Coordinates of C-alpha atoms and ligand atoms in Angstrom, one line a residue:
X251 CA -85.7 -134.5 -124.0
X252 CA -81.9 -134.9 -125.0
X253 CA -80.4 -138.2 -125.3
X254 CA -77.7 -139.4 -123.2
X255 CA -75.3 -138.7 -125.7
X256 CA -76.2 -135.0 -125.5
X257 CA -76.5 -135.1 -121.9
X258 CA -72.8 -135.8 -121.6
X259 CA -72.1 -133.3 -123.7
X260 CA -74.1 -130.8 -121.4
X261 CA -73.0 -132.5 -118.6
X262 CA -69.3 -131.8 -119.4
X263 CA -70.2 -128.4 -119.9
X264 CA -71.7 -127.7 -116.7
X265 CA -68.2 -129.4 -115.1
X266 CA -66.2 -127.4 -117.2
X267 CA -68.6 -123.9 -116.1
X268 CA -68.6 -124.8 -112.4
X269 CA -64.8 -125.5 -112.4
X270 CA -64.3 -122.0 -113.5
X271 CA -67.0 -120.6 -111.2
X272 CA -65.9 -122.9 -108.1
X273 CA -69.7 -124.3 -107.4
X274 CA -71.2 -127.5 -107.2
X275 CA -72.9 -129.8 -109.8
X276 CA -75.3 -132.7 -108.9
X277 CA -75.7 -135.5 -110.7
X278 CA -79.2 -137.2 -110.4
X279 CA -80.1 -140.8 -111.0
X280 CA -83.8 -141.1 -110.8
X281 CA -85.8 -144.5 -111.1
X282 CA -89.5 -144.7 -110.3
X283 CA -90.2 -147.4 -108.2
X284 CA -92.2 -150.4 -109.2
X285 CA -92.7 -149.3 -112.3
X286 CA -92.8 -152.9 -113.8
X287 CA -95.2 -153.8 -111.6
X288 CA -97.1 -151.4 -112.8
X289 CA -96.3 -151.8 -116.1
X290 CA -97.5 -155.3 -116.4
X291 CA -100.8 -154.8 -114.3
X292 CA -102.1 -151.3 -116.5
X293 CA -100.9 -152.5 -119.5
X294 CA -98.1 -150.6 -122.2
X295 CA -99.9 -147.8 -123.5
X296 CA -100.9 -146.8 -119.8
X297 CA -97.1 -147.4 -118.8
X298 CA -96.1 -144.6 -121.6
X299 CA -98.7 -142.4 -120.8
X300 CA -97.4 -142.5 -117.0
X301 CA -93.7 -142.0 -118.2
X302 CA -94.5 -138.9 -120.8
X303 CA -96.6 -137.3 -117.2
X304 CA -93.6 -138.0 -114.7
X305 CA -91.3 -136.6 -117.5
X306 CA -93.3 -133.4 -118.0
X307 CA -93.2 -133.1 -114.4
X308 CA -89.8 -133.7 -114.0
X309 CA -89.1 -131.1 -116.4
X310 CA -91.5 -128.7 -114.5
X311 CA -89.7 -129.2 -111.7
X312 CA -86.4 -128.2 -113.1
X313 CA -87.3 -125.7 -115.7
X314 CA -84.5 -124.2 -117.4
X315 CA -81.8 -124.8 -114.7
X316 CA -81.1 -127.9 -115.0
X317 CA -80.7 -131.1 -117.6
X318 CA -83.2 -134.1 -118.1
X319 CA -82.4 -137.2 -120.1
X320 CA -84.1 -140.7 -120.2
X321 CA -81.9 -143.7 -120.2
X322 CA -83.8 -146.4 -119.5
X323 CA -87.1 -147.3 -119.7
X324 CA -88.1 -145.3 -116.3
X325 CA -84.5 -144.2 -115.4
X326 CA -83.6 -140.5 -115.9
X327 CA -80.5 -138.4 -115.6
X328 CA -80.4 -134.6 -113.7
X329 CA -77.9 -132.8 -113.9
X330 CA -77.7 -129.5 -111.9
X331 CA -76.0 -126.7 -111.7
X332 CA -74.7 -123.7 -109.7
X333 CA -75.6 -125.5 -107.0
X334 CA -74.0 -123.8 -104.0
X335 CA -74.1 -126.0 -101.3
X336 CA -75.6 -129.4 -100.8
X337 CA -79.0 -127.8 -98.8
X338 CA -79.6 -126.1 -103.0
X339 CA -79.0 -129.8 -103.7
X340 CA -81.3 -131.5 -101.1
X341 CA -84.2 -129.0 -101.2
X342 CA -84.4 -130.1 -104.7
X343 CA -84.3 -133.3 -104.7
X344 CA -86.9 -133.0 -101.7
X345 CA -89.3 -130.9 -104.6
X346 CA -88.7 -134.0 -107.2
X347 CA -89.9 -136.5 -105.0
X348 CA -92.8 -134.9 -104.0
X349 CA -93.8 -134.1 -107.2
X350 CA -93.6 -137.4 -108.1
X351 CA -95.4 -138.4 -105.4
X352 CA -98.2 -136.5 -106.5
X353 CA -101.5 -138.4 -107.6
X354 CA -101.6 -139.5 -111.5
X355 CA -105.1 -139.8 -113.2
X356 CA -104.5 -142.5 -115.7
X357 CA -106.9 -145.0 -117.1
X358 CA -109.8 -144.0 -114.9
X359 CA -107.5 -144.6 -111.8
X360 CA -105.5 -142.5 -109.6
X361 CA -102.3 -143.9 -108.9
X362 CA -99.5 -142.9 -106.6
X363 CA -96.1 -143.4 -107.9
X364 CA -92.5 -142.5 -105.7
X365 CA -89.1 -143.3 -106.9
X366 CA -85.1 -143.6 -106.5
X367 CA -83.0 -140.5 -106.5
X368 CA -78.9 -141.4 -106.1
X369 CA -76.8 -138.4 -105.8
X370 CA -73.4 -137.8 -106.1
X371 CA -71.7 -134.2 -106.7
X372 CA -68.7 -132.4 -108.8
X373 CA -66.0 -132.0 -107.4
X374 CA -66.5 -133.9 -104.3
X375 CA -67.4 -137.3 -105.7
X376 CA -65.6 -137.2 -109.1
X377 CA -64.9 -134.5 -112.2
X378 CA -65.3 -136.4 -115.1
X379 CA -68.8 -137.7 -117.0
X380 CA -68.4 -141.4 -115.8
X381 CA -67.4 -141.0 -112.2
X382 CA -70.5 -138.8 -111.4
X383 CA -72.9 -141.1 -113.3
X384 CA -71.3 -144.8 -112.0
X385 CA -71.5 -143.2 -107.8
X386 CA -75.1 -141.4 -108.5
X387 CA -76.0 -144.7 -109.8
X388 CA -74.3 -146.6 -106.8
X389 CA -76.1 -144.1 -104.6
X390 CA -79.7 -144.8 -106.3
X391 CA -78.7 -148.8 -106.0
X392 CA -79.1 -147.7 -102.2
X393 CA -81.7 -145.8 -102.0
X394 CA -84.0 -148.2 -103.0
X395 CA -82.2 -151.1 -101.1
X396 CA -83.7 -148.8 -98.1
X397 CA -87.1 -149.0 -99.7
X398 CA -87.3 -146.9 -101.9
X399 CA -88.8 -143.3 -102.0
X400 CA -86.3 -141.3 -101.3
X401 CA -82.7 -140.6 -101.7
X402 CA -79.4 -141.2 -101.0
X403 CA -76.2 -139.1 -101.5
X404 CA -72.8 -141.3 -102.7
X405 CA -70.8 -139.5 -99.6
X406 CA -71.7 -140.2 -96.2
X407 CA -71.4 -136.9 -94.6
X408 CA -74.1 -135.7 -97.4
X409 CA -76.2 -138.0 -96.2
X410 CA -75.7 -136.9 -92.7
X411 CA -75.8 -133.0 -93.0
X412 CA -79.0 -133.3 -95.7
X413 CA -80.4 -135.3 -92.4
X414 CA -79.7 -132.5 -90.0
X415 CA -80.7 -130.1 -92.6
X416 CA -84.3 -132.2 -93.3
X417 CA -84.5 -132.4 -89.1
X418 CA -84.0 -128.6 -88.5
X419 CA -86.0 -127.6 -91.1
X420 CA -89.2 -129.6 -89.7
X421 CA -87.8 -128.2 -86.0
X422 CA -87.7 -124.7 -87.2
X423 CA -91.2 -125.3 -88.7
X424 CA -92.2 -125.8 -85.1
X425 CA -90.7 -123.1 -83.9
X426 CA -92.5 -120.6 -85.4
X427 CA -95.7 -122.2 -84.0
X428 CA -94.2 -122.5 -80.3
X429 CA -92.7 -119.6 -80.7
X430 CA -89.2 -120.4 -80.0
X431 CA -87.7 -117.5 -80.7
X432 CA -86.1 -114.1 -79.3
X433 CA -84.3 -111.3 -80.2
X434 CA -80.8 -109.8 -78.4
X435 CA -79.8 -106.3 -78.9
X436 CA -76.6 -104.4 -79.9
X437 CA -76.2 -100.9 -79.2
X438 CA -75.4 -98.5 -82.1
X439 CA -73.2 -95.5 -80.9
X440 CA -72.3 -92.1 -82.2
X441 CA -69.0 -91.9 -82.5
X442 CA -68.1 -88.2 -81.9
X443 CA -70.5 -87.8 -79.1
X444 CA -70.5 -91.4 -77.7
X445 CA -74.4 -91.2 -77.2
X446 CA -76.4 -94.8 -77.8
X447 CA -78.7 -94.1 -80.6
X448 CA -79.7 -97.0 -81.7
X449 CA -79.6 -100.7 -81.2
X450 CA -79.8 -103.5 -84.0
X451 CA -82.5 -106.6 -83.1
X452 CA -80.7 -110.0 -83.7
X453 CA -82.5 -113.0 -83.4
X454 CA -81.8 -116.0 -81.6
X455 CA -83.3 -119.7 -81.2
X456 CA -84.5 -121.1 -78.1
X457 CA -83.8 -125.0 -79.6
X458 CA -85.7 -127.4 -77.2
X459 CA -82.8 -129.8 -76.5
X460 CA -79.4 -127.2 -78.5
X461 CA -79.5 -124.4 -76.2
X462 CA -79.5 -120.9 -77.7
X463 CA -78.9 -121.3 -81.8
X464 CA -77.4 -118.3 -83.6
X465 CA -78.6 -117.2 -87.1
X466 CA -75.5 -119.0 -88.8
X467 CA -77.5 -122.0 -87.8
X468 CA -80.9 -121.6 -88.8
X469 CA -81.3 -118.5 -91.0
X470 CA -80.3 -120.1 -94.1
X471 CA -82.4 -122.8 -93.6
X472 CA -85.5 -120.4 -92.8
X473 CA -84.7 -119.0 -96.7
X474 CA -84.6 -122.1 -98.2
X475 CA -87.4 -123.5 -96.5
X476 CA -89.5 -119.9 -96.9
X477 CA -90.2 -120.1 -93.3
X478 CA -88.4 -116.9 -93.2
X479 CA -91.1 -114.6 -94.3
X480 CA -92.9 -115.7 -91.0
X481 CA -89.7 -114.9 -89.0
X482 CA -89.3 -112.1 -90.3
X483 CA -92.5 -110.9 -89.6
X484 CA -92.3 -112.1 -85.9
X485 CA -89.1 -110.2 -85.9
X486 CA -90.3 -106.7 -86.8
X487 CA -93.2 -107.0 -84.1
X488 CA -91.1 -108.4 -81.9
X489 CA -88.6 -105.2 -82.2
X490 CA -91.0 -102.4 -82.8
X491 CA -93.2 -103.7 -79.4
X492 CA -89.6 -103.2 -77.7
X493 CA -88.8 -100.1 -79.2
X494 CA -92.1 -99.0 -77.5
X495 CA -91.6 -100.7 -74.5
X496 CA -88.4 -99.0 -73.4
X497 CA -90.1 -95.4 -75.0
X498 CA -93.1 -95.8 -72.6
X499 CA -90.6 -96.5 -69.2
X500 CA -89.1 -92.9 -69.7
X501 CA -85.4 -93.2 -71.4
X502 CA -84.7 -91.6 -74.7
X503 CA -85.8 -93.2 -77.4
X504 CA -83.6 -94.8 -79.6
X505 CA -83.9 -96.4 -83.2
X506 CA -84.5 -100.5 -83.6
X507 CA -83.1 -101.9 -86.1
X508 CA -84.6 -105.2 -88.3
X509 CA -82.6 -107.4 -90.2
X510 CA -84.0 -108.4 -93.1
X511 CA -83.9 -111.0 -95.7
X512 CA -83.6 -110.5 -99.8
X513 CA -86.0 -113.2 -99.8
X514 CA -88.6 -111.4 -97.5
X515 CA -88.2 -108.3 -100.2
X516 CA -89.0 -110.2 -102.9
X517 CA -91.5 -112.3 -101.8
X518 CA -93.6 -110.5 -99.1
X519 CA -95.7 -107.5 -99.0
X520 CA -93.1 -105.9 -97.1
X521 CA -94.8 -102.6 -97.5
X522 CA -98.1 -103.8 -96.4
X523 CA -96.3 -105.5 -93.6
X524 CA -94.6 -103.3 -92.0
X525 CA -97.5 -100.4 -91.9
X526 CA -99.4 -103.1 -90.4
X527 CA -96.8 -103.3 -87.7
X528 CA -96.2 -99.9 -86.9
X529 CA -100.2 -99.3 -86.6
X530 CA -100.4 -101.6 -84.1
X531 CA -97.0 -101.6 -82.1
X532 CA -97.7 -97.6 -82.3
X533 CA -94.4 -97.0 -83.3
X534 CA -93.3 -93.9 -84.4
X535 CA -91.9 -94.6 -88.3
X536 CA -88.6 -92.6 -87.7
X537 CA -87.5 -95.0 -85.1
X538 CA -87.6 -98.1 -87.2
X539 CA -85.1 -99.3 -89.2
X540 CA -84.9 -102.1 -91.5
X541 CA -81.2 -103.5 -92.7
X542 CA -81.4 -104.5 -96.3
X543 CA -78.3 -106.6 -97.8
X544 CA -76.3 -105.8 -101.1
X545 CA -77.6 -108.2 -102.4
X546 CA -81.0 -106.4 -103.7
X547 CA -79.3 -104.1 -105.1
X548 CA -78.3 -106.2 -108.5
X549 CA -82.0 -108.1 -109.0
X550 CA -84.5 -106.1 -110.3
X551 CA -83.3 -102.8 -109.8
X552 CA -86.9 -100.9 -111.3
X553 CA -88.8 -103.0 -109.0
X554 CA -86.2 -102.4 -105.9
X555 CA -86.2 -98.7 -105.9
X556 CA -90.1 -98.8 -106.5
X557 CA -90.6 -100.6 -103.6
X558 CA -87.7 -98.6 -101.1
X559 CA -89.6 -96.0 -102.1
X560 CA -92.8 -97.1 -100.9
X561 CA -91.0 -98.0 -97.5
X562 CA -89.1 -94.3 -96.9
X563 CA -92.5 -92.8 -97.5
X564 CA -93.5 -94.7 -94.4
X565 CA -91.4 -92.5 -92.4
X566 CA -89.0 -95.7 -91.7
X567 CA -85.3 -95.5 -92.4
X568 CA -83.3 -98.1 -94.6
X569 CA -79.5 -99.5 -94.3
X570 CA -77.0 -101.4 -96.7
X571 CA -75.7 -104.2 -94.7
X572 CA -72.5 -105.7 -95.0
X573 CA -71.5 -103.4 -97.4
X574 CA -68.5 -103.6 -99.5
X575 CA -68.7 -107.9 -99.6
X576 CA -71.6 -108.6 -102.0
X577 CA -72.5 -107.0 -105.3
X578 CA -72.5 -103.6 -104.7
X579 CA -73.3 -102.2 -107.9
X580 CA -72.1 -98.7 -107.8
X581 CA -74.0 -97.7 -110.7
X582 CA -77.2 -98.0 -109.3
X583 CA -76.2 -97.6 -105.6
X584 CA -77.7 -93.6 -106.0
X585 CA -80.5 -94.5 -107.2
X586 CA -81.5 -96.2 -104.2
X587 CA -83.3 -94.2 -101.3
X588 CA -81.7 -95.3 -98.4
X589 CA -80.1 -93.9 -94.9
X590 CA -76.9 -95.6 -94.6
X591 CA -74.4 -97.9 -94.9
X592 CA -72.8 -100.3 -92.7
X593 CA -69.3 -101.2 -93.3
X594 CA -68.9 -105.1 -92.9
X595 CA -67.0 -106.3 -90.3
X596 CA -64.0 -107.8 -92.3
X597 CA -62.6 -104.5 -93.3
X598 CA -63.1 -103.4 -89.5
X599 CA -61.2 -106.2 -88.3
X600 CA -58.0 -105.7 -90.4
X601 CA -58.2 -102.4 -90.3
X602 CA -54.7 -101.9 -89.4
X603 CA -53.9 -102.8 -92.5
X604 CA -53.1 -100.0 -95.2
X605 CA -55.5 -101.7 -98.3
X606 CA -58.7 -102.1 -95.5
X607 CA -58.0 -98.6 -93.9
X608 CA -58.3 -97.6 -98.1
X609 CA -61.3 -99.4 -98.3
X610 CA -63.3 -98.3 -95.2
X611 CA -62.3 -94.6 -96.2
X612 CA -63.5 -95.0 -99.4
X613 CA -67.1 -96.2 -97.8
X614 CA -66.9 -93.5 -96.0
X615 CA -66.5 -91.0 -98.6
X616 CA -68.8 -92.5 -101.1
X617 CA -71.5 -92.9 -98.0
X618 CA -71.2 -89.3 -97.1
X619 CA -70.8 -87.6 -101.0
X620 CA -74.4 -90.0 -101.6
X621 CA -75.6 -88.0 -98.6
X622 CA -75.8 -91.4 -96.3
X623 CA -74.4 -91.9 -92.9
X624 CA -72.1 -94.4 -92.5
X625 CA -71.4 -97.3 -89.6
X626 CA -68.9 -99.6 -89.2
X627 CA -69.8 -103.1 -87.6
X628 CA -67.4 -105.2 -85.2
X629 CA -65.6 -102.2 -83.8
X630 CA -64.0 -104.7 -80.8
X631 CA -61.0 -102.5 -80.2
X632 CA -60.1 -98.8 -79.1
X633 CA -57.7 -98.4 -82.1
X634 CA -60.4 -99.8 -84.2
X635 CA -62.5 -97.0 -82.8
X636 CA -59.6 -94.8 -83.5
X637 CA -58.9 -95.4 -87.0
X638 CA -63.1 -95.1 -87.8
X639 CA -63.2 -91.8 -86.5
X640 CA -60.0 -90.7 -88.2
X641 CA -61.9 -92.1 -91.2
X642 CA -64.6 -89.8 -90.2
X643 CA -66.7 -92.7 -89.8
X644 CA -70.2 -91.7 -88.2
X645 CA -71.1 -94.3 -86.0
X646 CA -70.3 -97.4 -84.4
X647 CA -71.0 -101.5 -83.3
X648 CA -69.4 -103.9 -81.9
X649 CA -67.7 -106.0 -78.9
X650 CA -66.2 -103.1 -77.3
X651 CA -69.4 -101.1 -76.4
X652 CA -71.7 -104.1 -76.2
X653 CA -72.4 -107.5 -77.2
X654 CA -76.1 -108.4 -78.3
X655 CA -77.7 -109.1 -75.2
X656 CA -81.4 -109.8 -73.9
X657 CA -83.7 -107.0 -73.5
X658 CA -83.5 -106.6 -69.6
X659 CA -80.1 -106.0 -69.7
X660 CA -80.2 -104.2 -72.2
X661 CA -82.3 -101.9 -70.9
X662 CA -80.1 -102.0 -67.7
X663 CA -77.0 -101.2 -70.0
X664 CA -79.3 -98.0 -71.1
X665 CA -80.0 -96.8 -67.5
X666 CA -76.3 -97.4 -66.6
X667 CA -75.3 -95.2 -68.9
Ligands
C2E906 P1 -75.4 -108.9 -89.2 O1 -76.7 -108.2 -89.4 O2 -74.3 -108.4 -90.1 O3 -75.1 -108.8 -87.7 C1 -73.9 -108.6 -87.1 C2 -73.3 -109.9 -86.6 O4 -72.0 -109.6 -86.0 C3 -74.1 -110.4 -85.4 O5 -74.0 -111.8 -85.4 C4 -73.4 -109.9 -84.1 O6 -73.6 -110.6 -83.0 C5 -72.0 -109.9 -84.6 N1 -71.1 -108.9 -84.0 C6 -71.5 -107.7 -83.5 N2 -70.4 -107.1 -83.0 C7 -69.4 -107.9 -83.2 C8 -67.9 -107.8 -82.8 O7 -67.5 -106.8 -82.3 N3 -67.1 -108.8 -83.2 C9 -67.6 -109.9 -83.8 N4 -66.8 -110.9 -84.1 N5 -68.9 -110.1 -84.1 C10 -69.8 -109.1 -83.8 P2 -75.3 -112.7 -85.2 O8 -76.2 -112.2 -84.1 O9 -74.8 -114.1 -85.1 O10 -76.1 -112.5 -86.6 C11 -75.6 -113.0 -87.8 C12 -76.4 -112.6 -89.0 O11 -77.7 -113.2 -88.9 C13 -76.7 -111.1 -89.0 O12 -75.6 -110.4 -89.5 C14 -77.9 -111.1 -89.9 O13 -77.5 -111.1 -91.3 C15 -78.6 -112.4 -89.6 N6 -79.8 -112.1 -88.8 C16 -79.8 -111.9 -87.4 N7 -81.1 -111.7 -87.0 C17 -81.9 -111.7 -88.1 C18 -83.3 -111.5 -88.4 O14 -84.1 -111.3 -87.5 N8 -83.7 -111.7 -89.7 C19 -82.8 -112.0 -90.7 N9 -83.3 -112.1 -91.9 N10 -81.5 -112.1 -90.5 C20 -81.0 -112.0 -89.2
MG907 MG1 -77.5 -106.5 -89.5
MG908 MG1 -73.6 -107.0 -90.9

């Protein structure tokens, strides 16, 4: 474990990296509570024994990401990195203290330790080695003022938003099991011909006492947390049982599609799953249709294409979302076996400009020489529509046709037509 000489010199490091890469690093000051206590009662060779097992599981805990130091006798330094916002941050510290919390043998006993954690954060609470260590220290002063066994952010509104964070995640828990949850749809049009032929699922939570929460609320949180695997899950049924539903009252069908997470990709059996689903929904494969995002496209591309490949020889088809603002590695983007591509909406909103009319026409062409169709997303006006098709753009969603709306009326909004 380095010494805190050389975890300043890491420490100043990480500032130094995050400055240039504009993220976050946290600054941890963990101190096990009671440990004196428990010191005197076990005796000193059963107090080192306990501090070598909480280090090793500190370590654990942060592998290779992060820096571990000891200071004191059971006082230790984090320091974290690329930490993107402060729910990275909070989950984490959440993971140390329960791994703390975790029941030591020692000495023929079993003992249950907790601890300290003060937090404070480059840039907001300070950009230099002694700032960040004197306000996590504060922070930690705090925490156990309140008791102990927990933690306690130097800024305020940390302390707040990691609250509301901790709250919705337990509430979104719950709403799996109550099933909280429903999905509004967006009608997908071709442009040429006009015709509805498709409409994206987009999910929606019923919060008991917030109203109706939109996925900029919760959907993060449900990665994070993993809870989005179940979601995700609920969300496919949910669709393909709809897709079914409006086949079996008589209008033409049309194509659902599923958003769905990198997380879910990587961590499901997404293949496994969604066979599942179509056997017993009874959909037809060709009419589901599952919205990937860039971002799968840069981690483990062998495995990627392995596994879109298992998908497409479901019968299913497969979309790039938001295309054009993640990591769209061009390199591989061939390689992968997929349908289409869906323009994000910031190049359709300021498309009367001459570098995002460039850029959506160059979508278009790569789309099309790939031998994928091509939709744009947010399409709220008729010279947005205007400049798409000009871009020979092949289909369309947004504002102007339809919002995302429940399934009666949408189903209303399919008759009307
Ligand atoms: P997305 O898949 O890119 O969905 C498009 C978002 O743009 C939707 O927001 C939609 O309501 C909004 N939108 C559609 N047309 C227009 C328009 O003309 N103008 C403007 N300003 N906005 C428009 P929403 O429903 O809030 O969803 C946000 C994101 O949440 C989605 O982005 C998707 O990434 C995620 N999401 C939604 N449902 C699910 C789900 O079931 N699973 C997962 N993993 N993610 C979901
Ligand atoms: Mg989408
Ligand atoms: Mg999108």
């Amino acid at each position: 474990m380095p010494n805190q000489l050389a975890f300043k010199d890491r420490l100043e490091l990480t500032i130094a990296l995050a400055n240039n890469q504009h993220n976050k690093v946290a600054v941890l000051d963990l101190d096990l509570d009671n440990f004196k206590l428990l010191n005197n009662s076990l005796g000193f060779h059963a107090g080192d024994e306990l501090l070598k097992k909480i280090a090793t599981e500190l370590k654990t805990c942060i592998s290779d990401t992060g820096t571990l130091c000891r200071v004191g006798s059971d006082e230790f330094l984090i320091a974290l990195p690329n930490c993107v916002d402060e729910q990275t941050i909070t989950t984490f510290v959440c993971t140390i203290l329960k791994s703390v919390s975790q029941p030591i043998q020692l000495a023929k006993q079993t003992l249950s330790l907790s601890c300290s954690i003060g937090i404070s954060v480059f840039p907001d609470d300070g950009n230099n080695y002694n700032d960040l260590i004197n306000r996590a220290s504060e922070a930690r002063r705090l925490a156990k003022k309140n008791g102990g066994n927990g933690y306690y952010y130097f800024t305020e509104q940390l302390n707040k938003n990691s609250l509301e964070f901790l709250c919705l995640s337990h509430q979104l828990r719950d709403a799996v099991v109550k099933n909280q949850f429903v999905l509004h749809y967006q009608p997908q049009l071709d442009l040429v011909s006009g015709r509805i032929i498709g409409a994206e699922a987009l999910i929606r939570w019923q919060h008991p006492t917030e109203g109706l929460l939109y996925p900029a609320k919760f959907i993060d949180i449900a990665e994070q947390t993993g809870l989005i695997t179940e979601i995700g899950i609920w969300a496919l049924k949910e669709a393909c049982q709809q897709a079914v539903t409006w086949q079996k009252s008589g209008i033409e069908p049309i194509t659902v599609s599923v958003n769905v997470s990198a997380l879910q990709l990587r961590r499901g059996n997404m293949v496994s799953v969604v066979q599942t689903i179509l056997n017993e929904t009874g959909l037809e494969p060709r009419f589901l249709e599952l919205e990937l995002t860039e971002s799968i496209l840069i981690e483990n591309i062998e495995q990627t294409v392995l596994q879109l490949n298992q998908l497409k020889a479901l019968g299913i088809k497969l979309s790039i979302d938001d295309f054009g603002t993640g990591y769209s590695n061009l390199a591989y983007l061939h390689k992968f076996n997929i349908d289409k591509l869906k323009i994000d909406q910031s190049f359709v909103r300021n498309i009367d400009t001459p570098a995002n009319q460039a850029i959506v026409l160059a979508i278009v062409q790569i789309g099309h020489a790939l031998g994928y169709r091509v939709i744009a997303e947010g399409v709220e006006t008729e010279a947005m529509k205007t400049h798409l098709l000009t871009s020979q753009c092949d289909e369309a969603q947004g504002y102007l046709f339809a919002k995302p709306i429940p399934s009666p009326l949408f189903y209303e909004f399919l008759l009307a037509r």
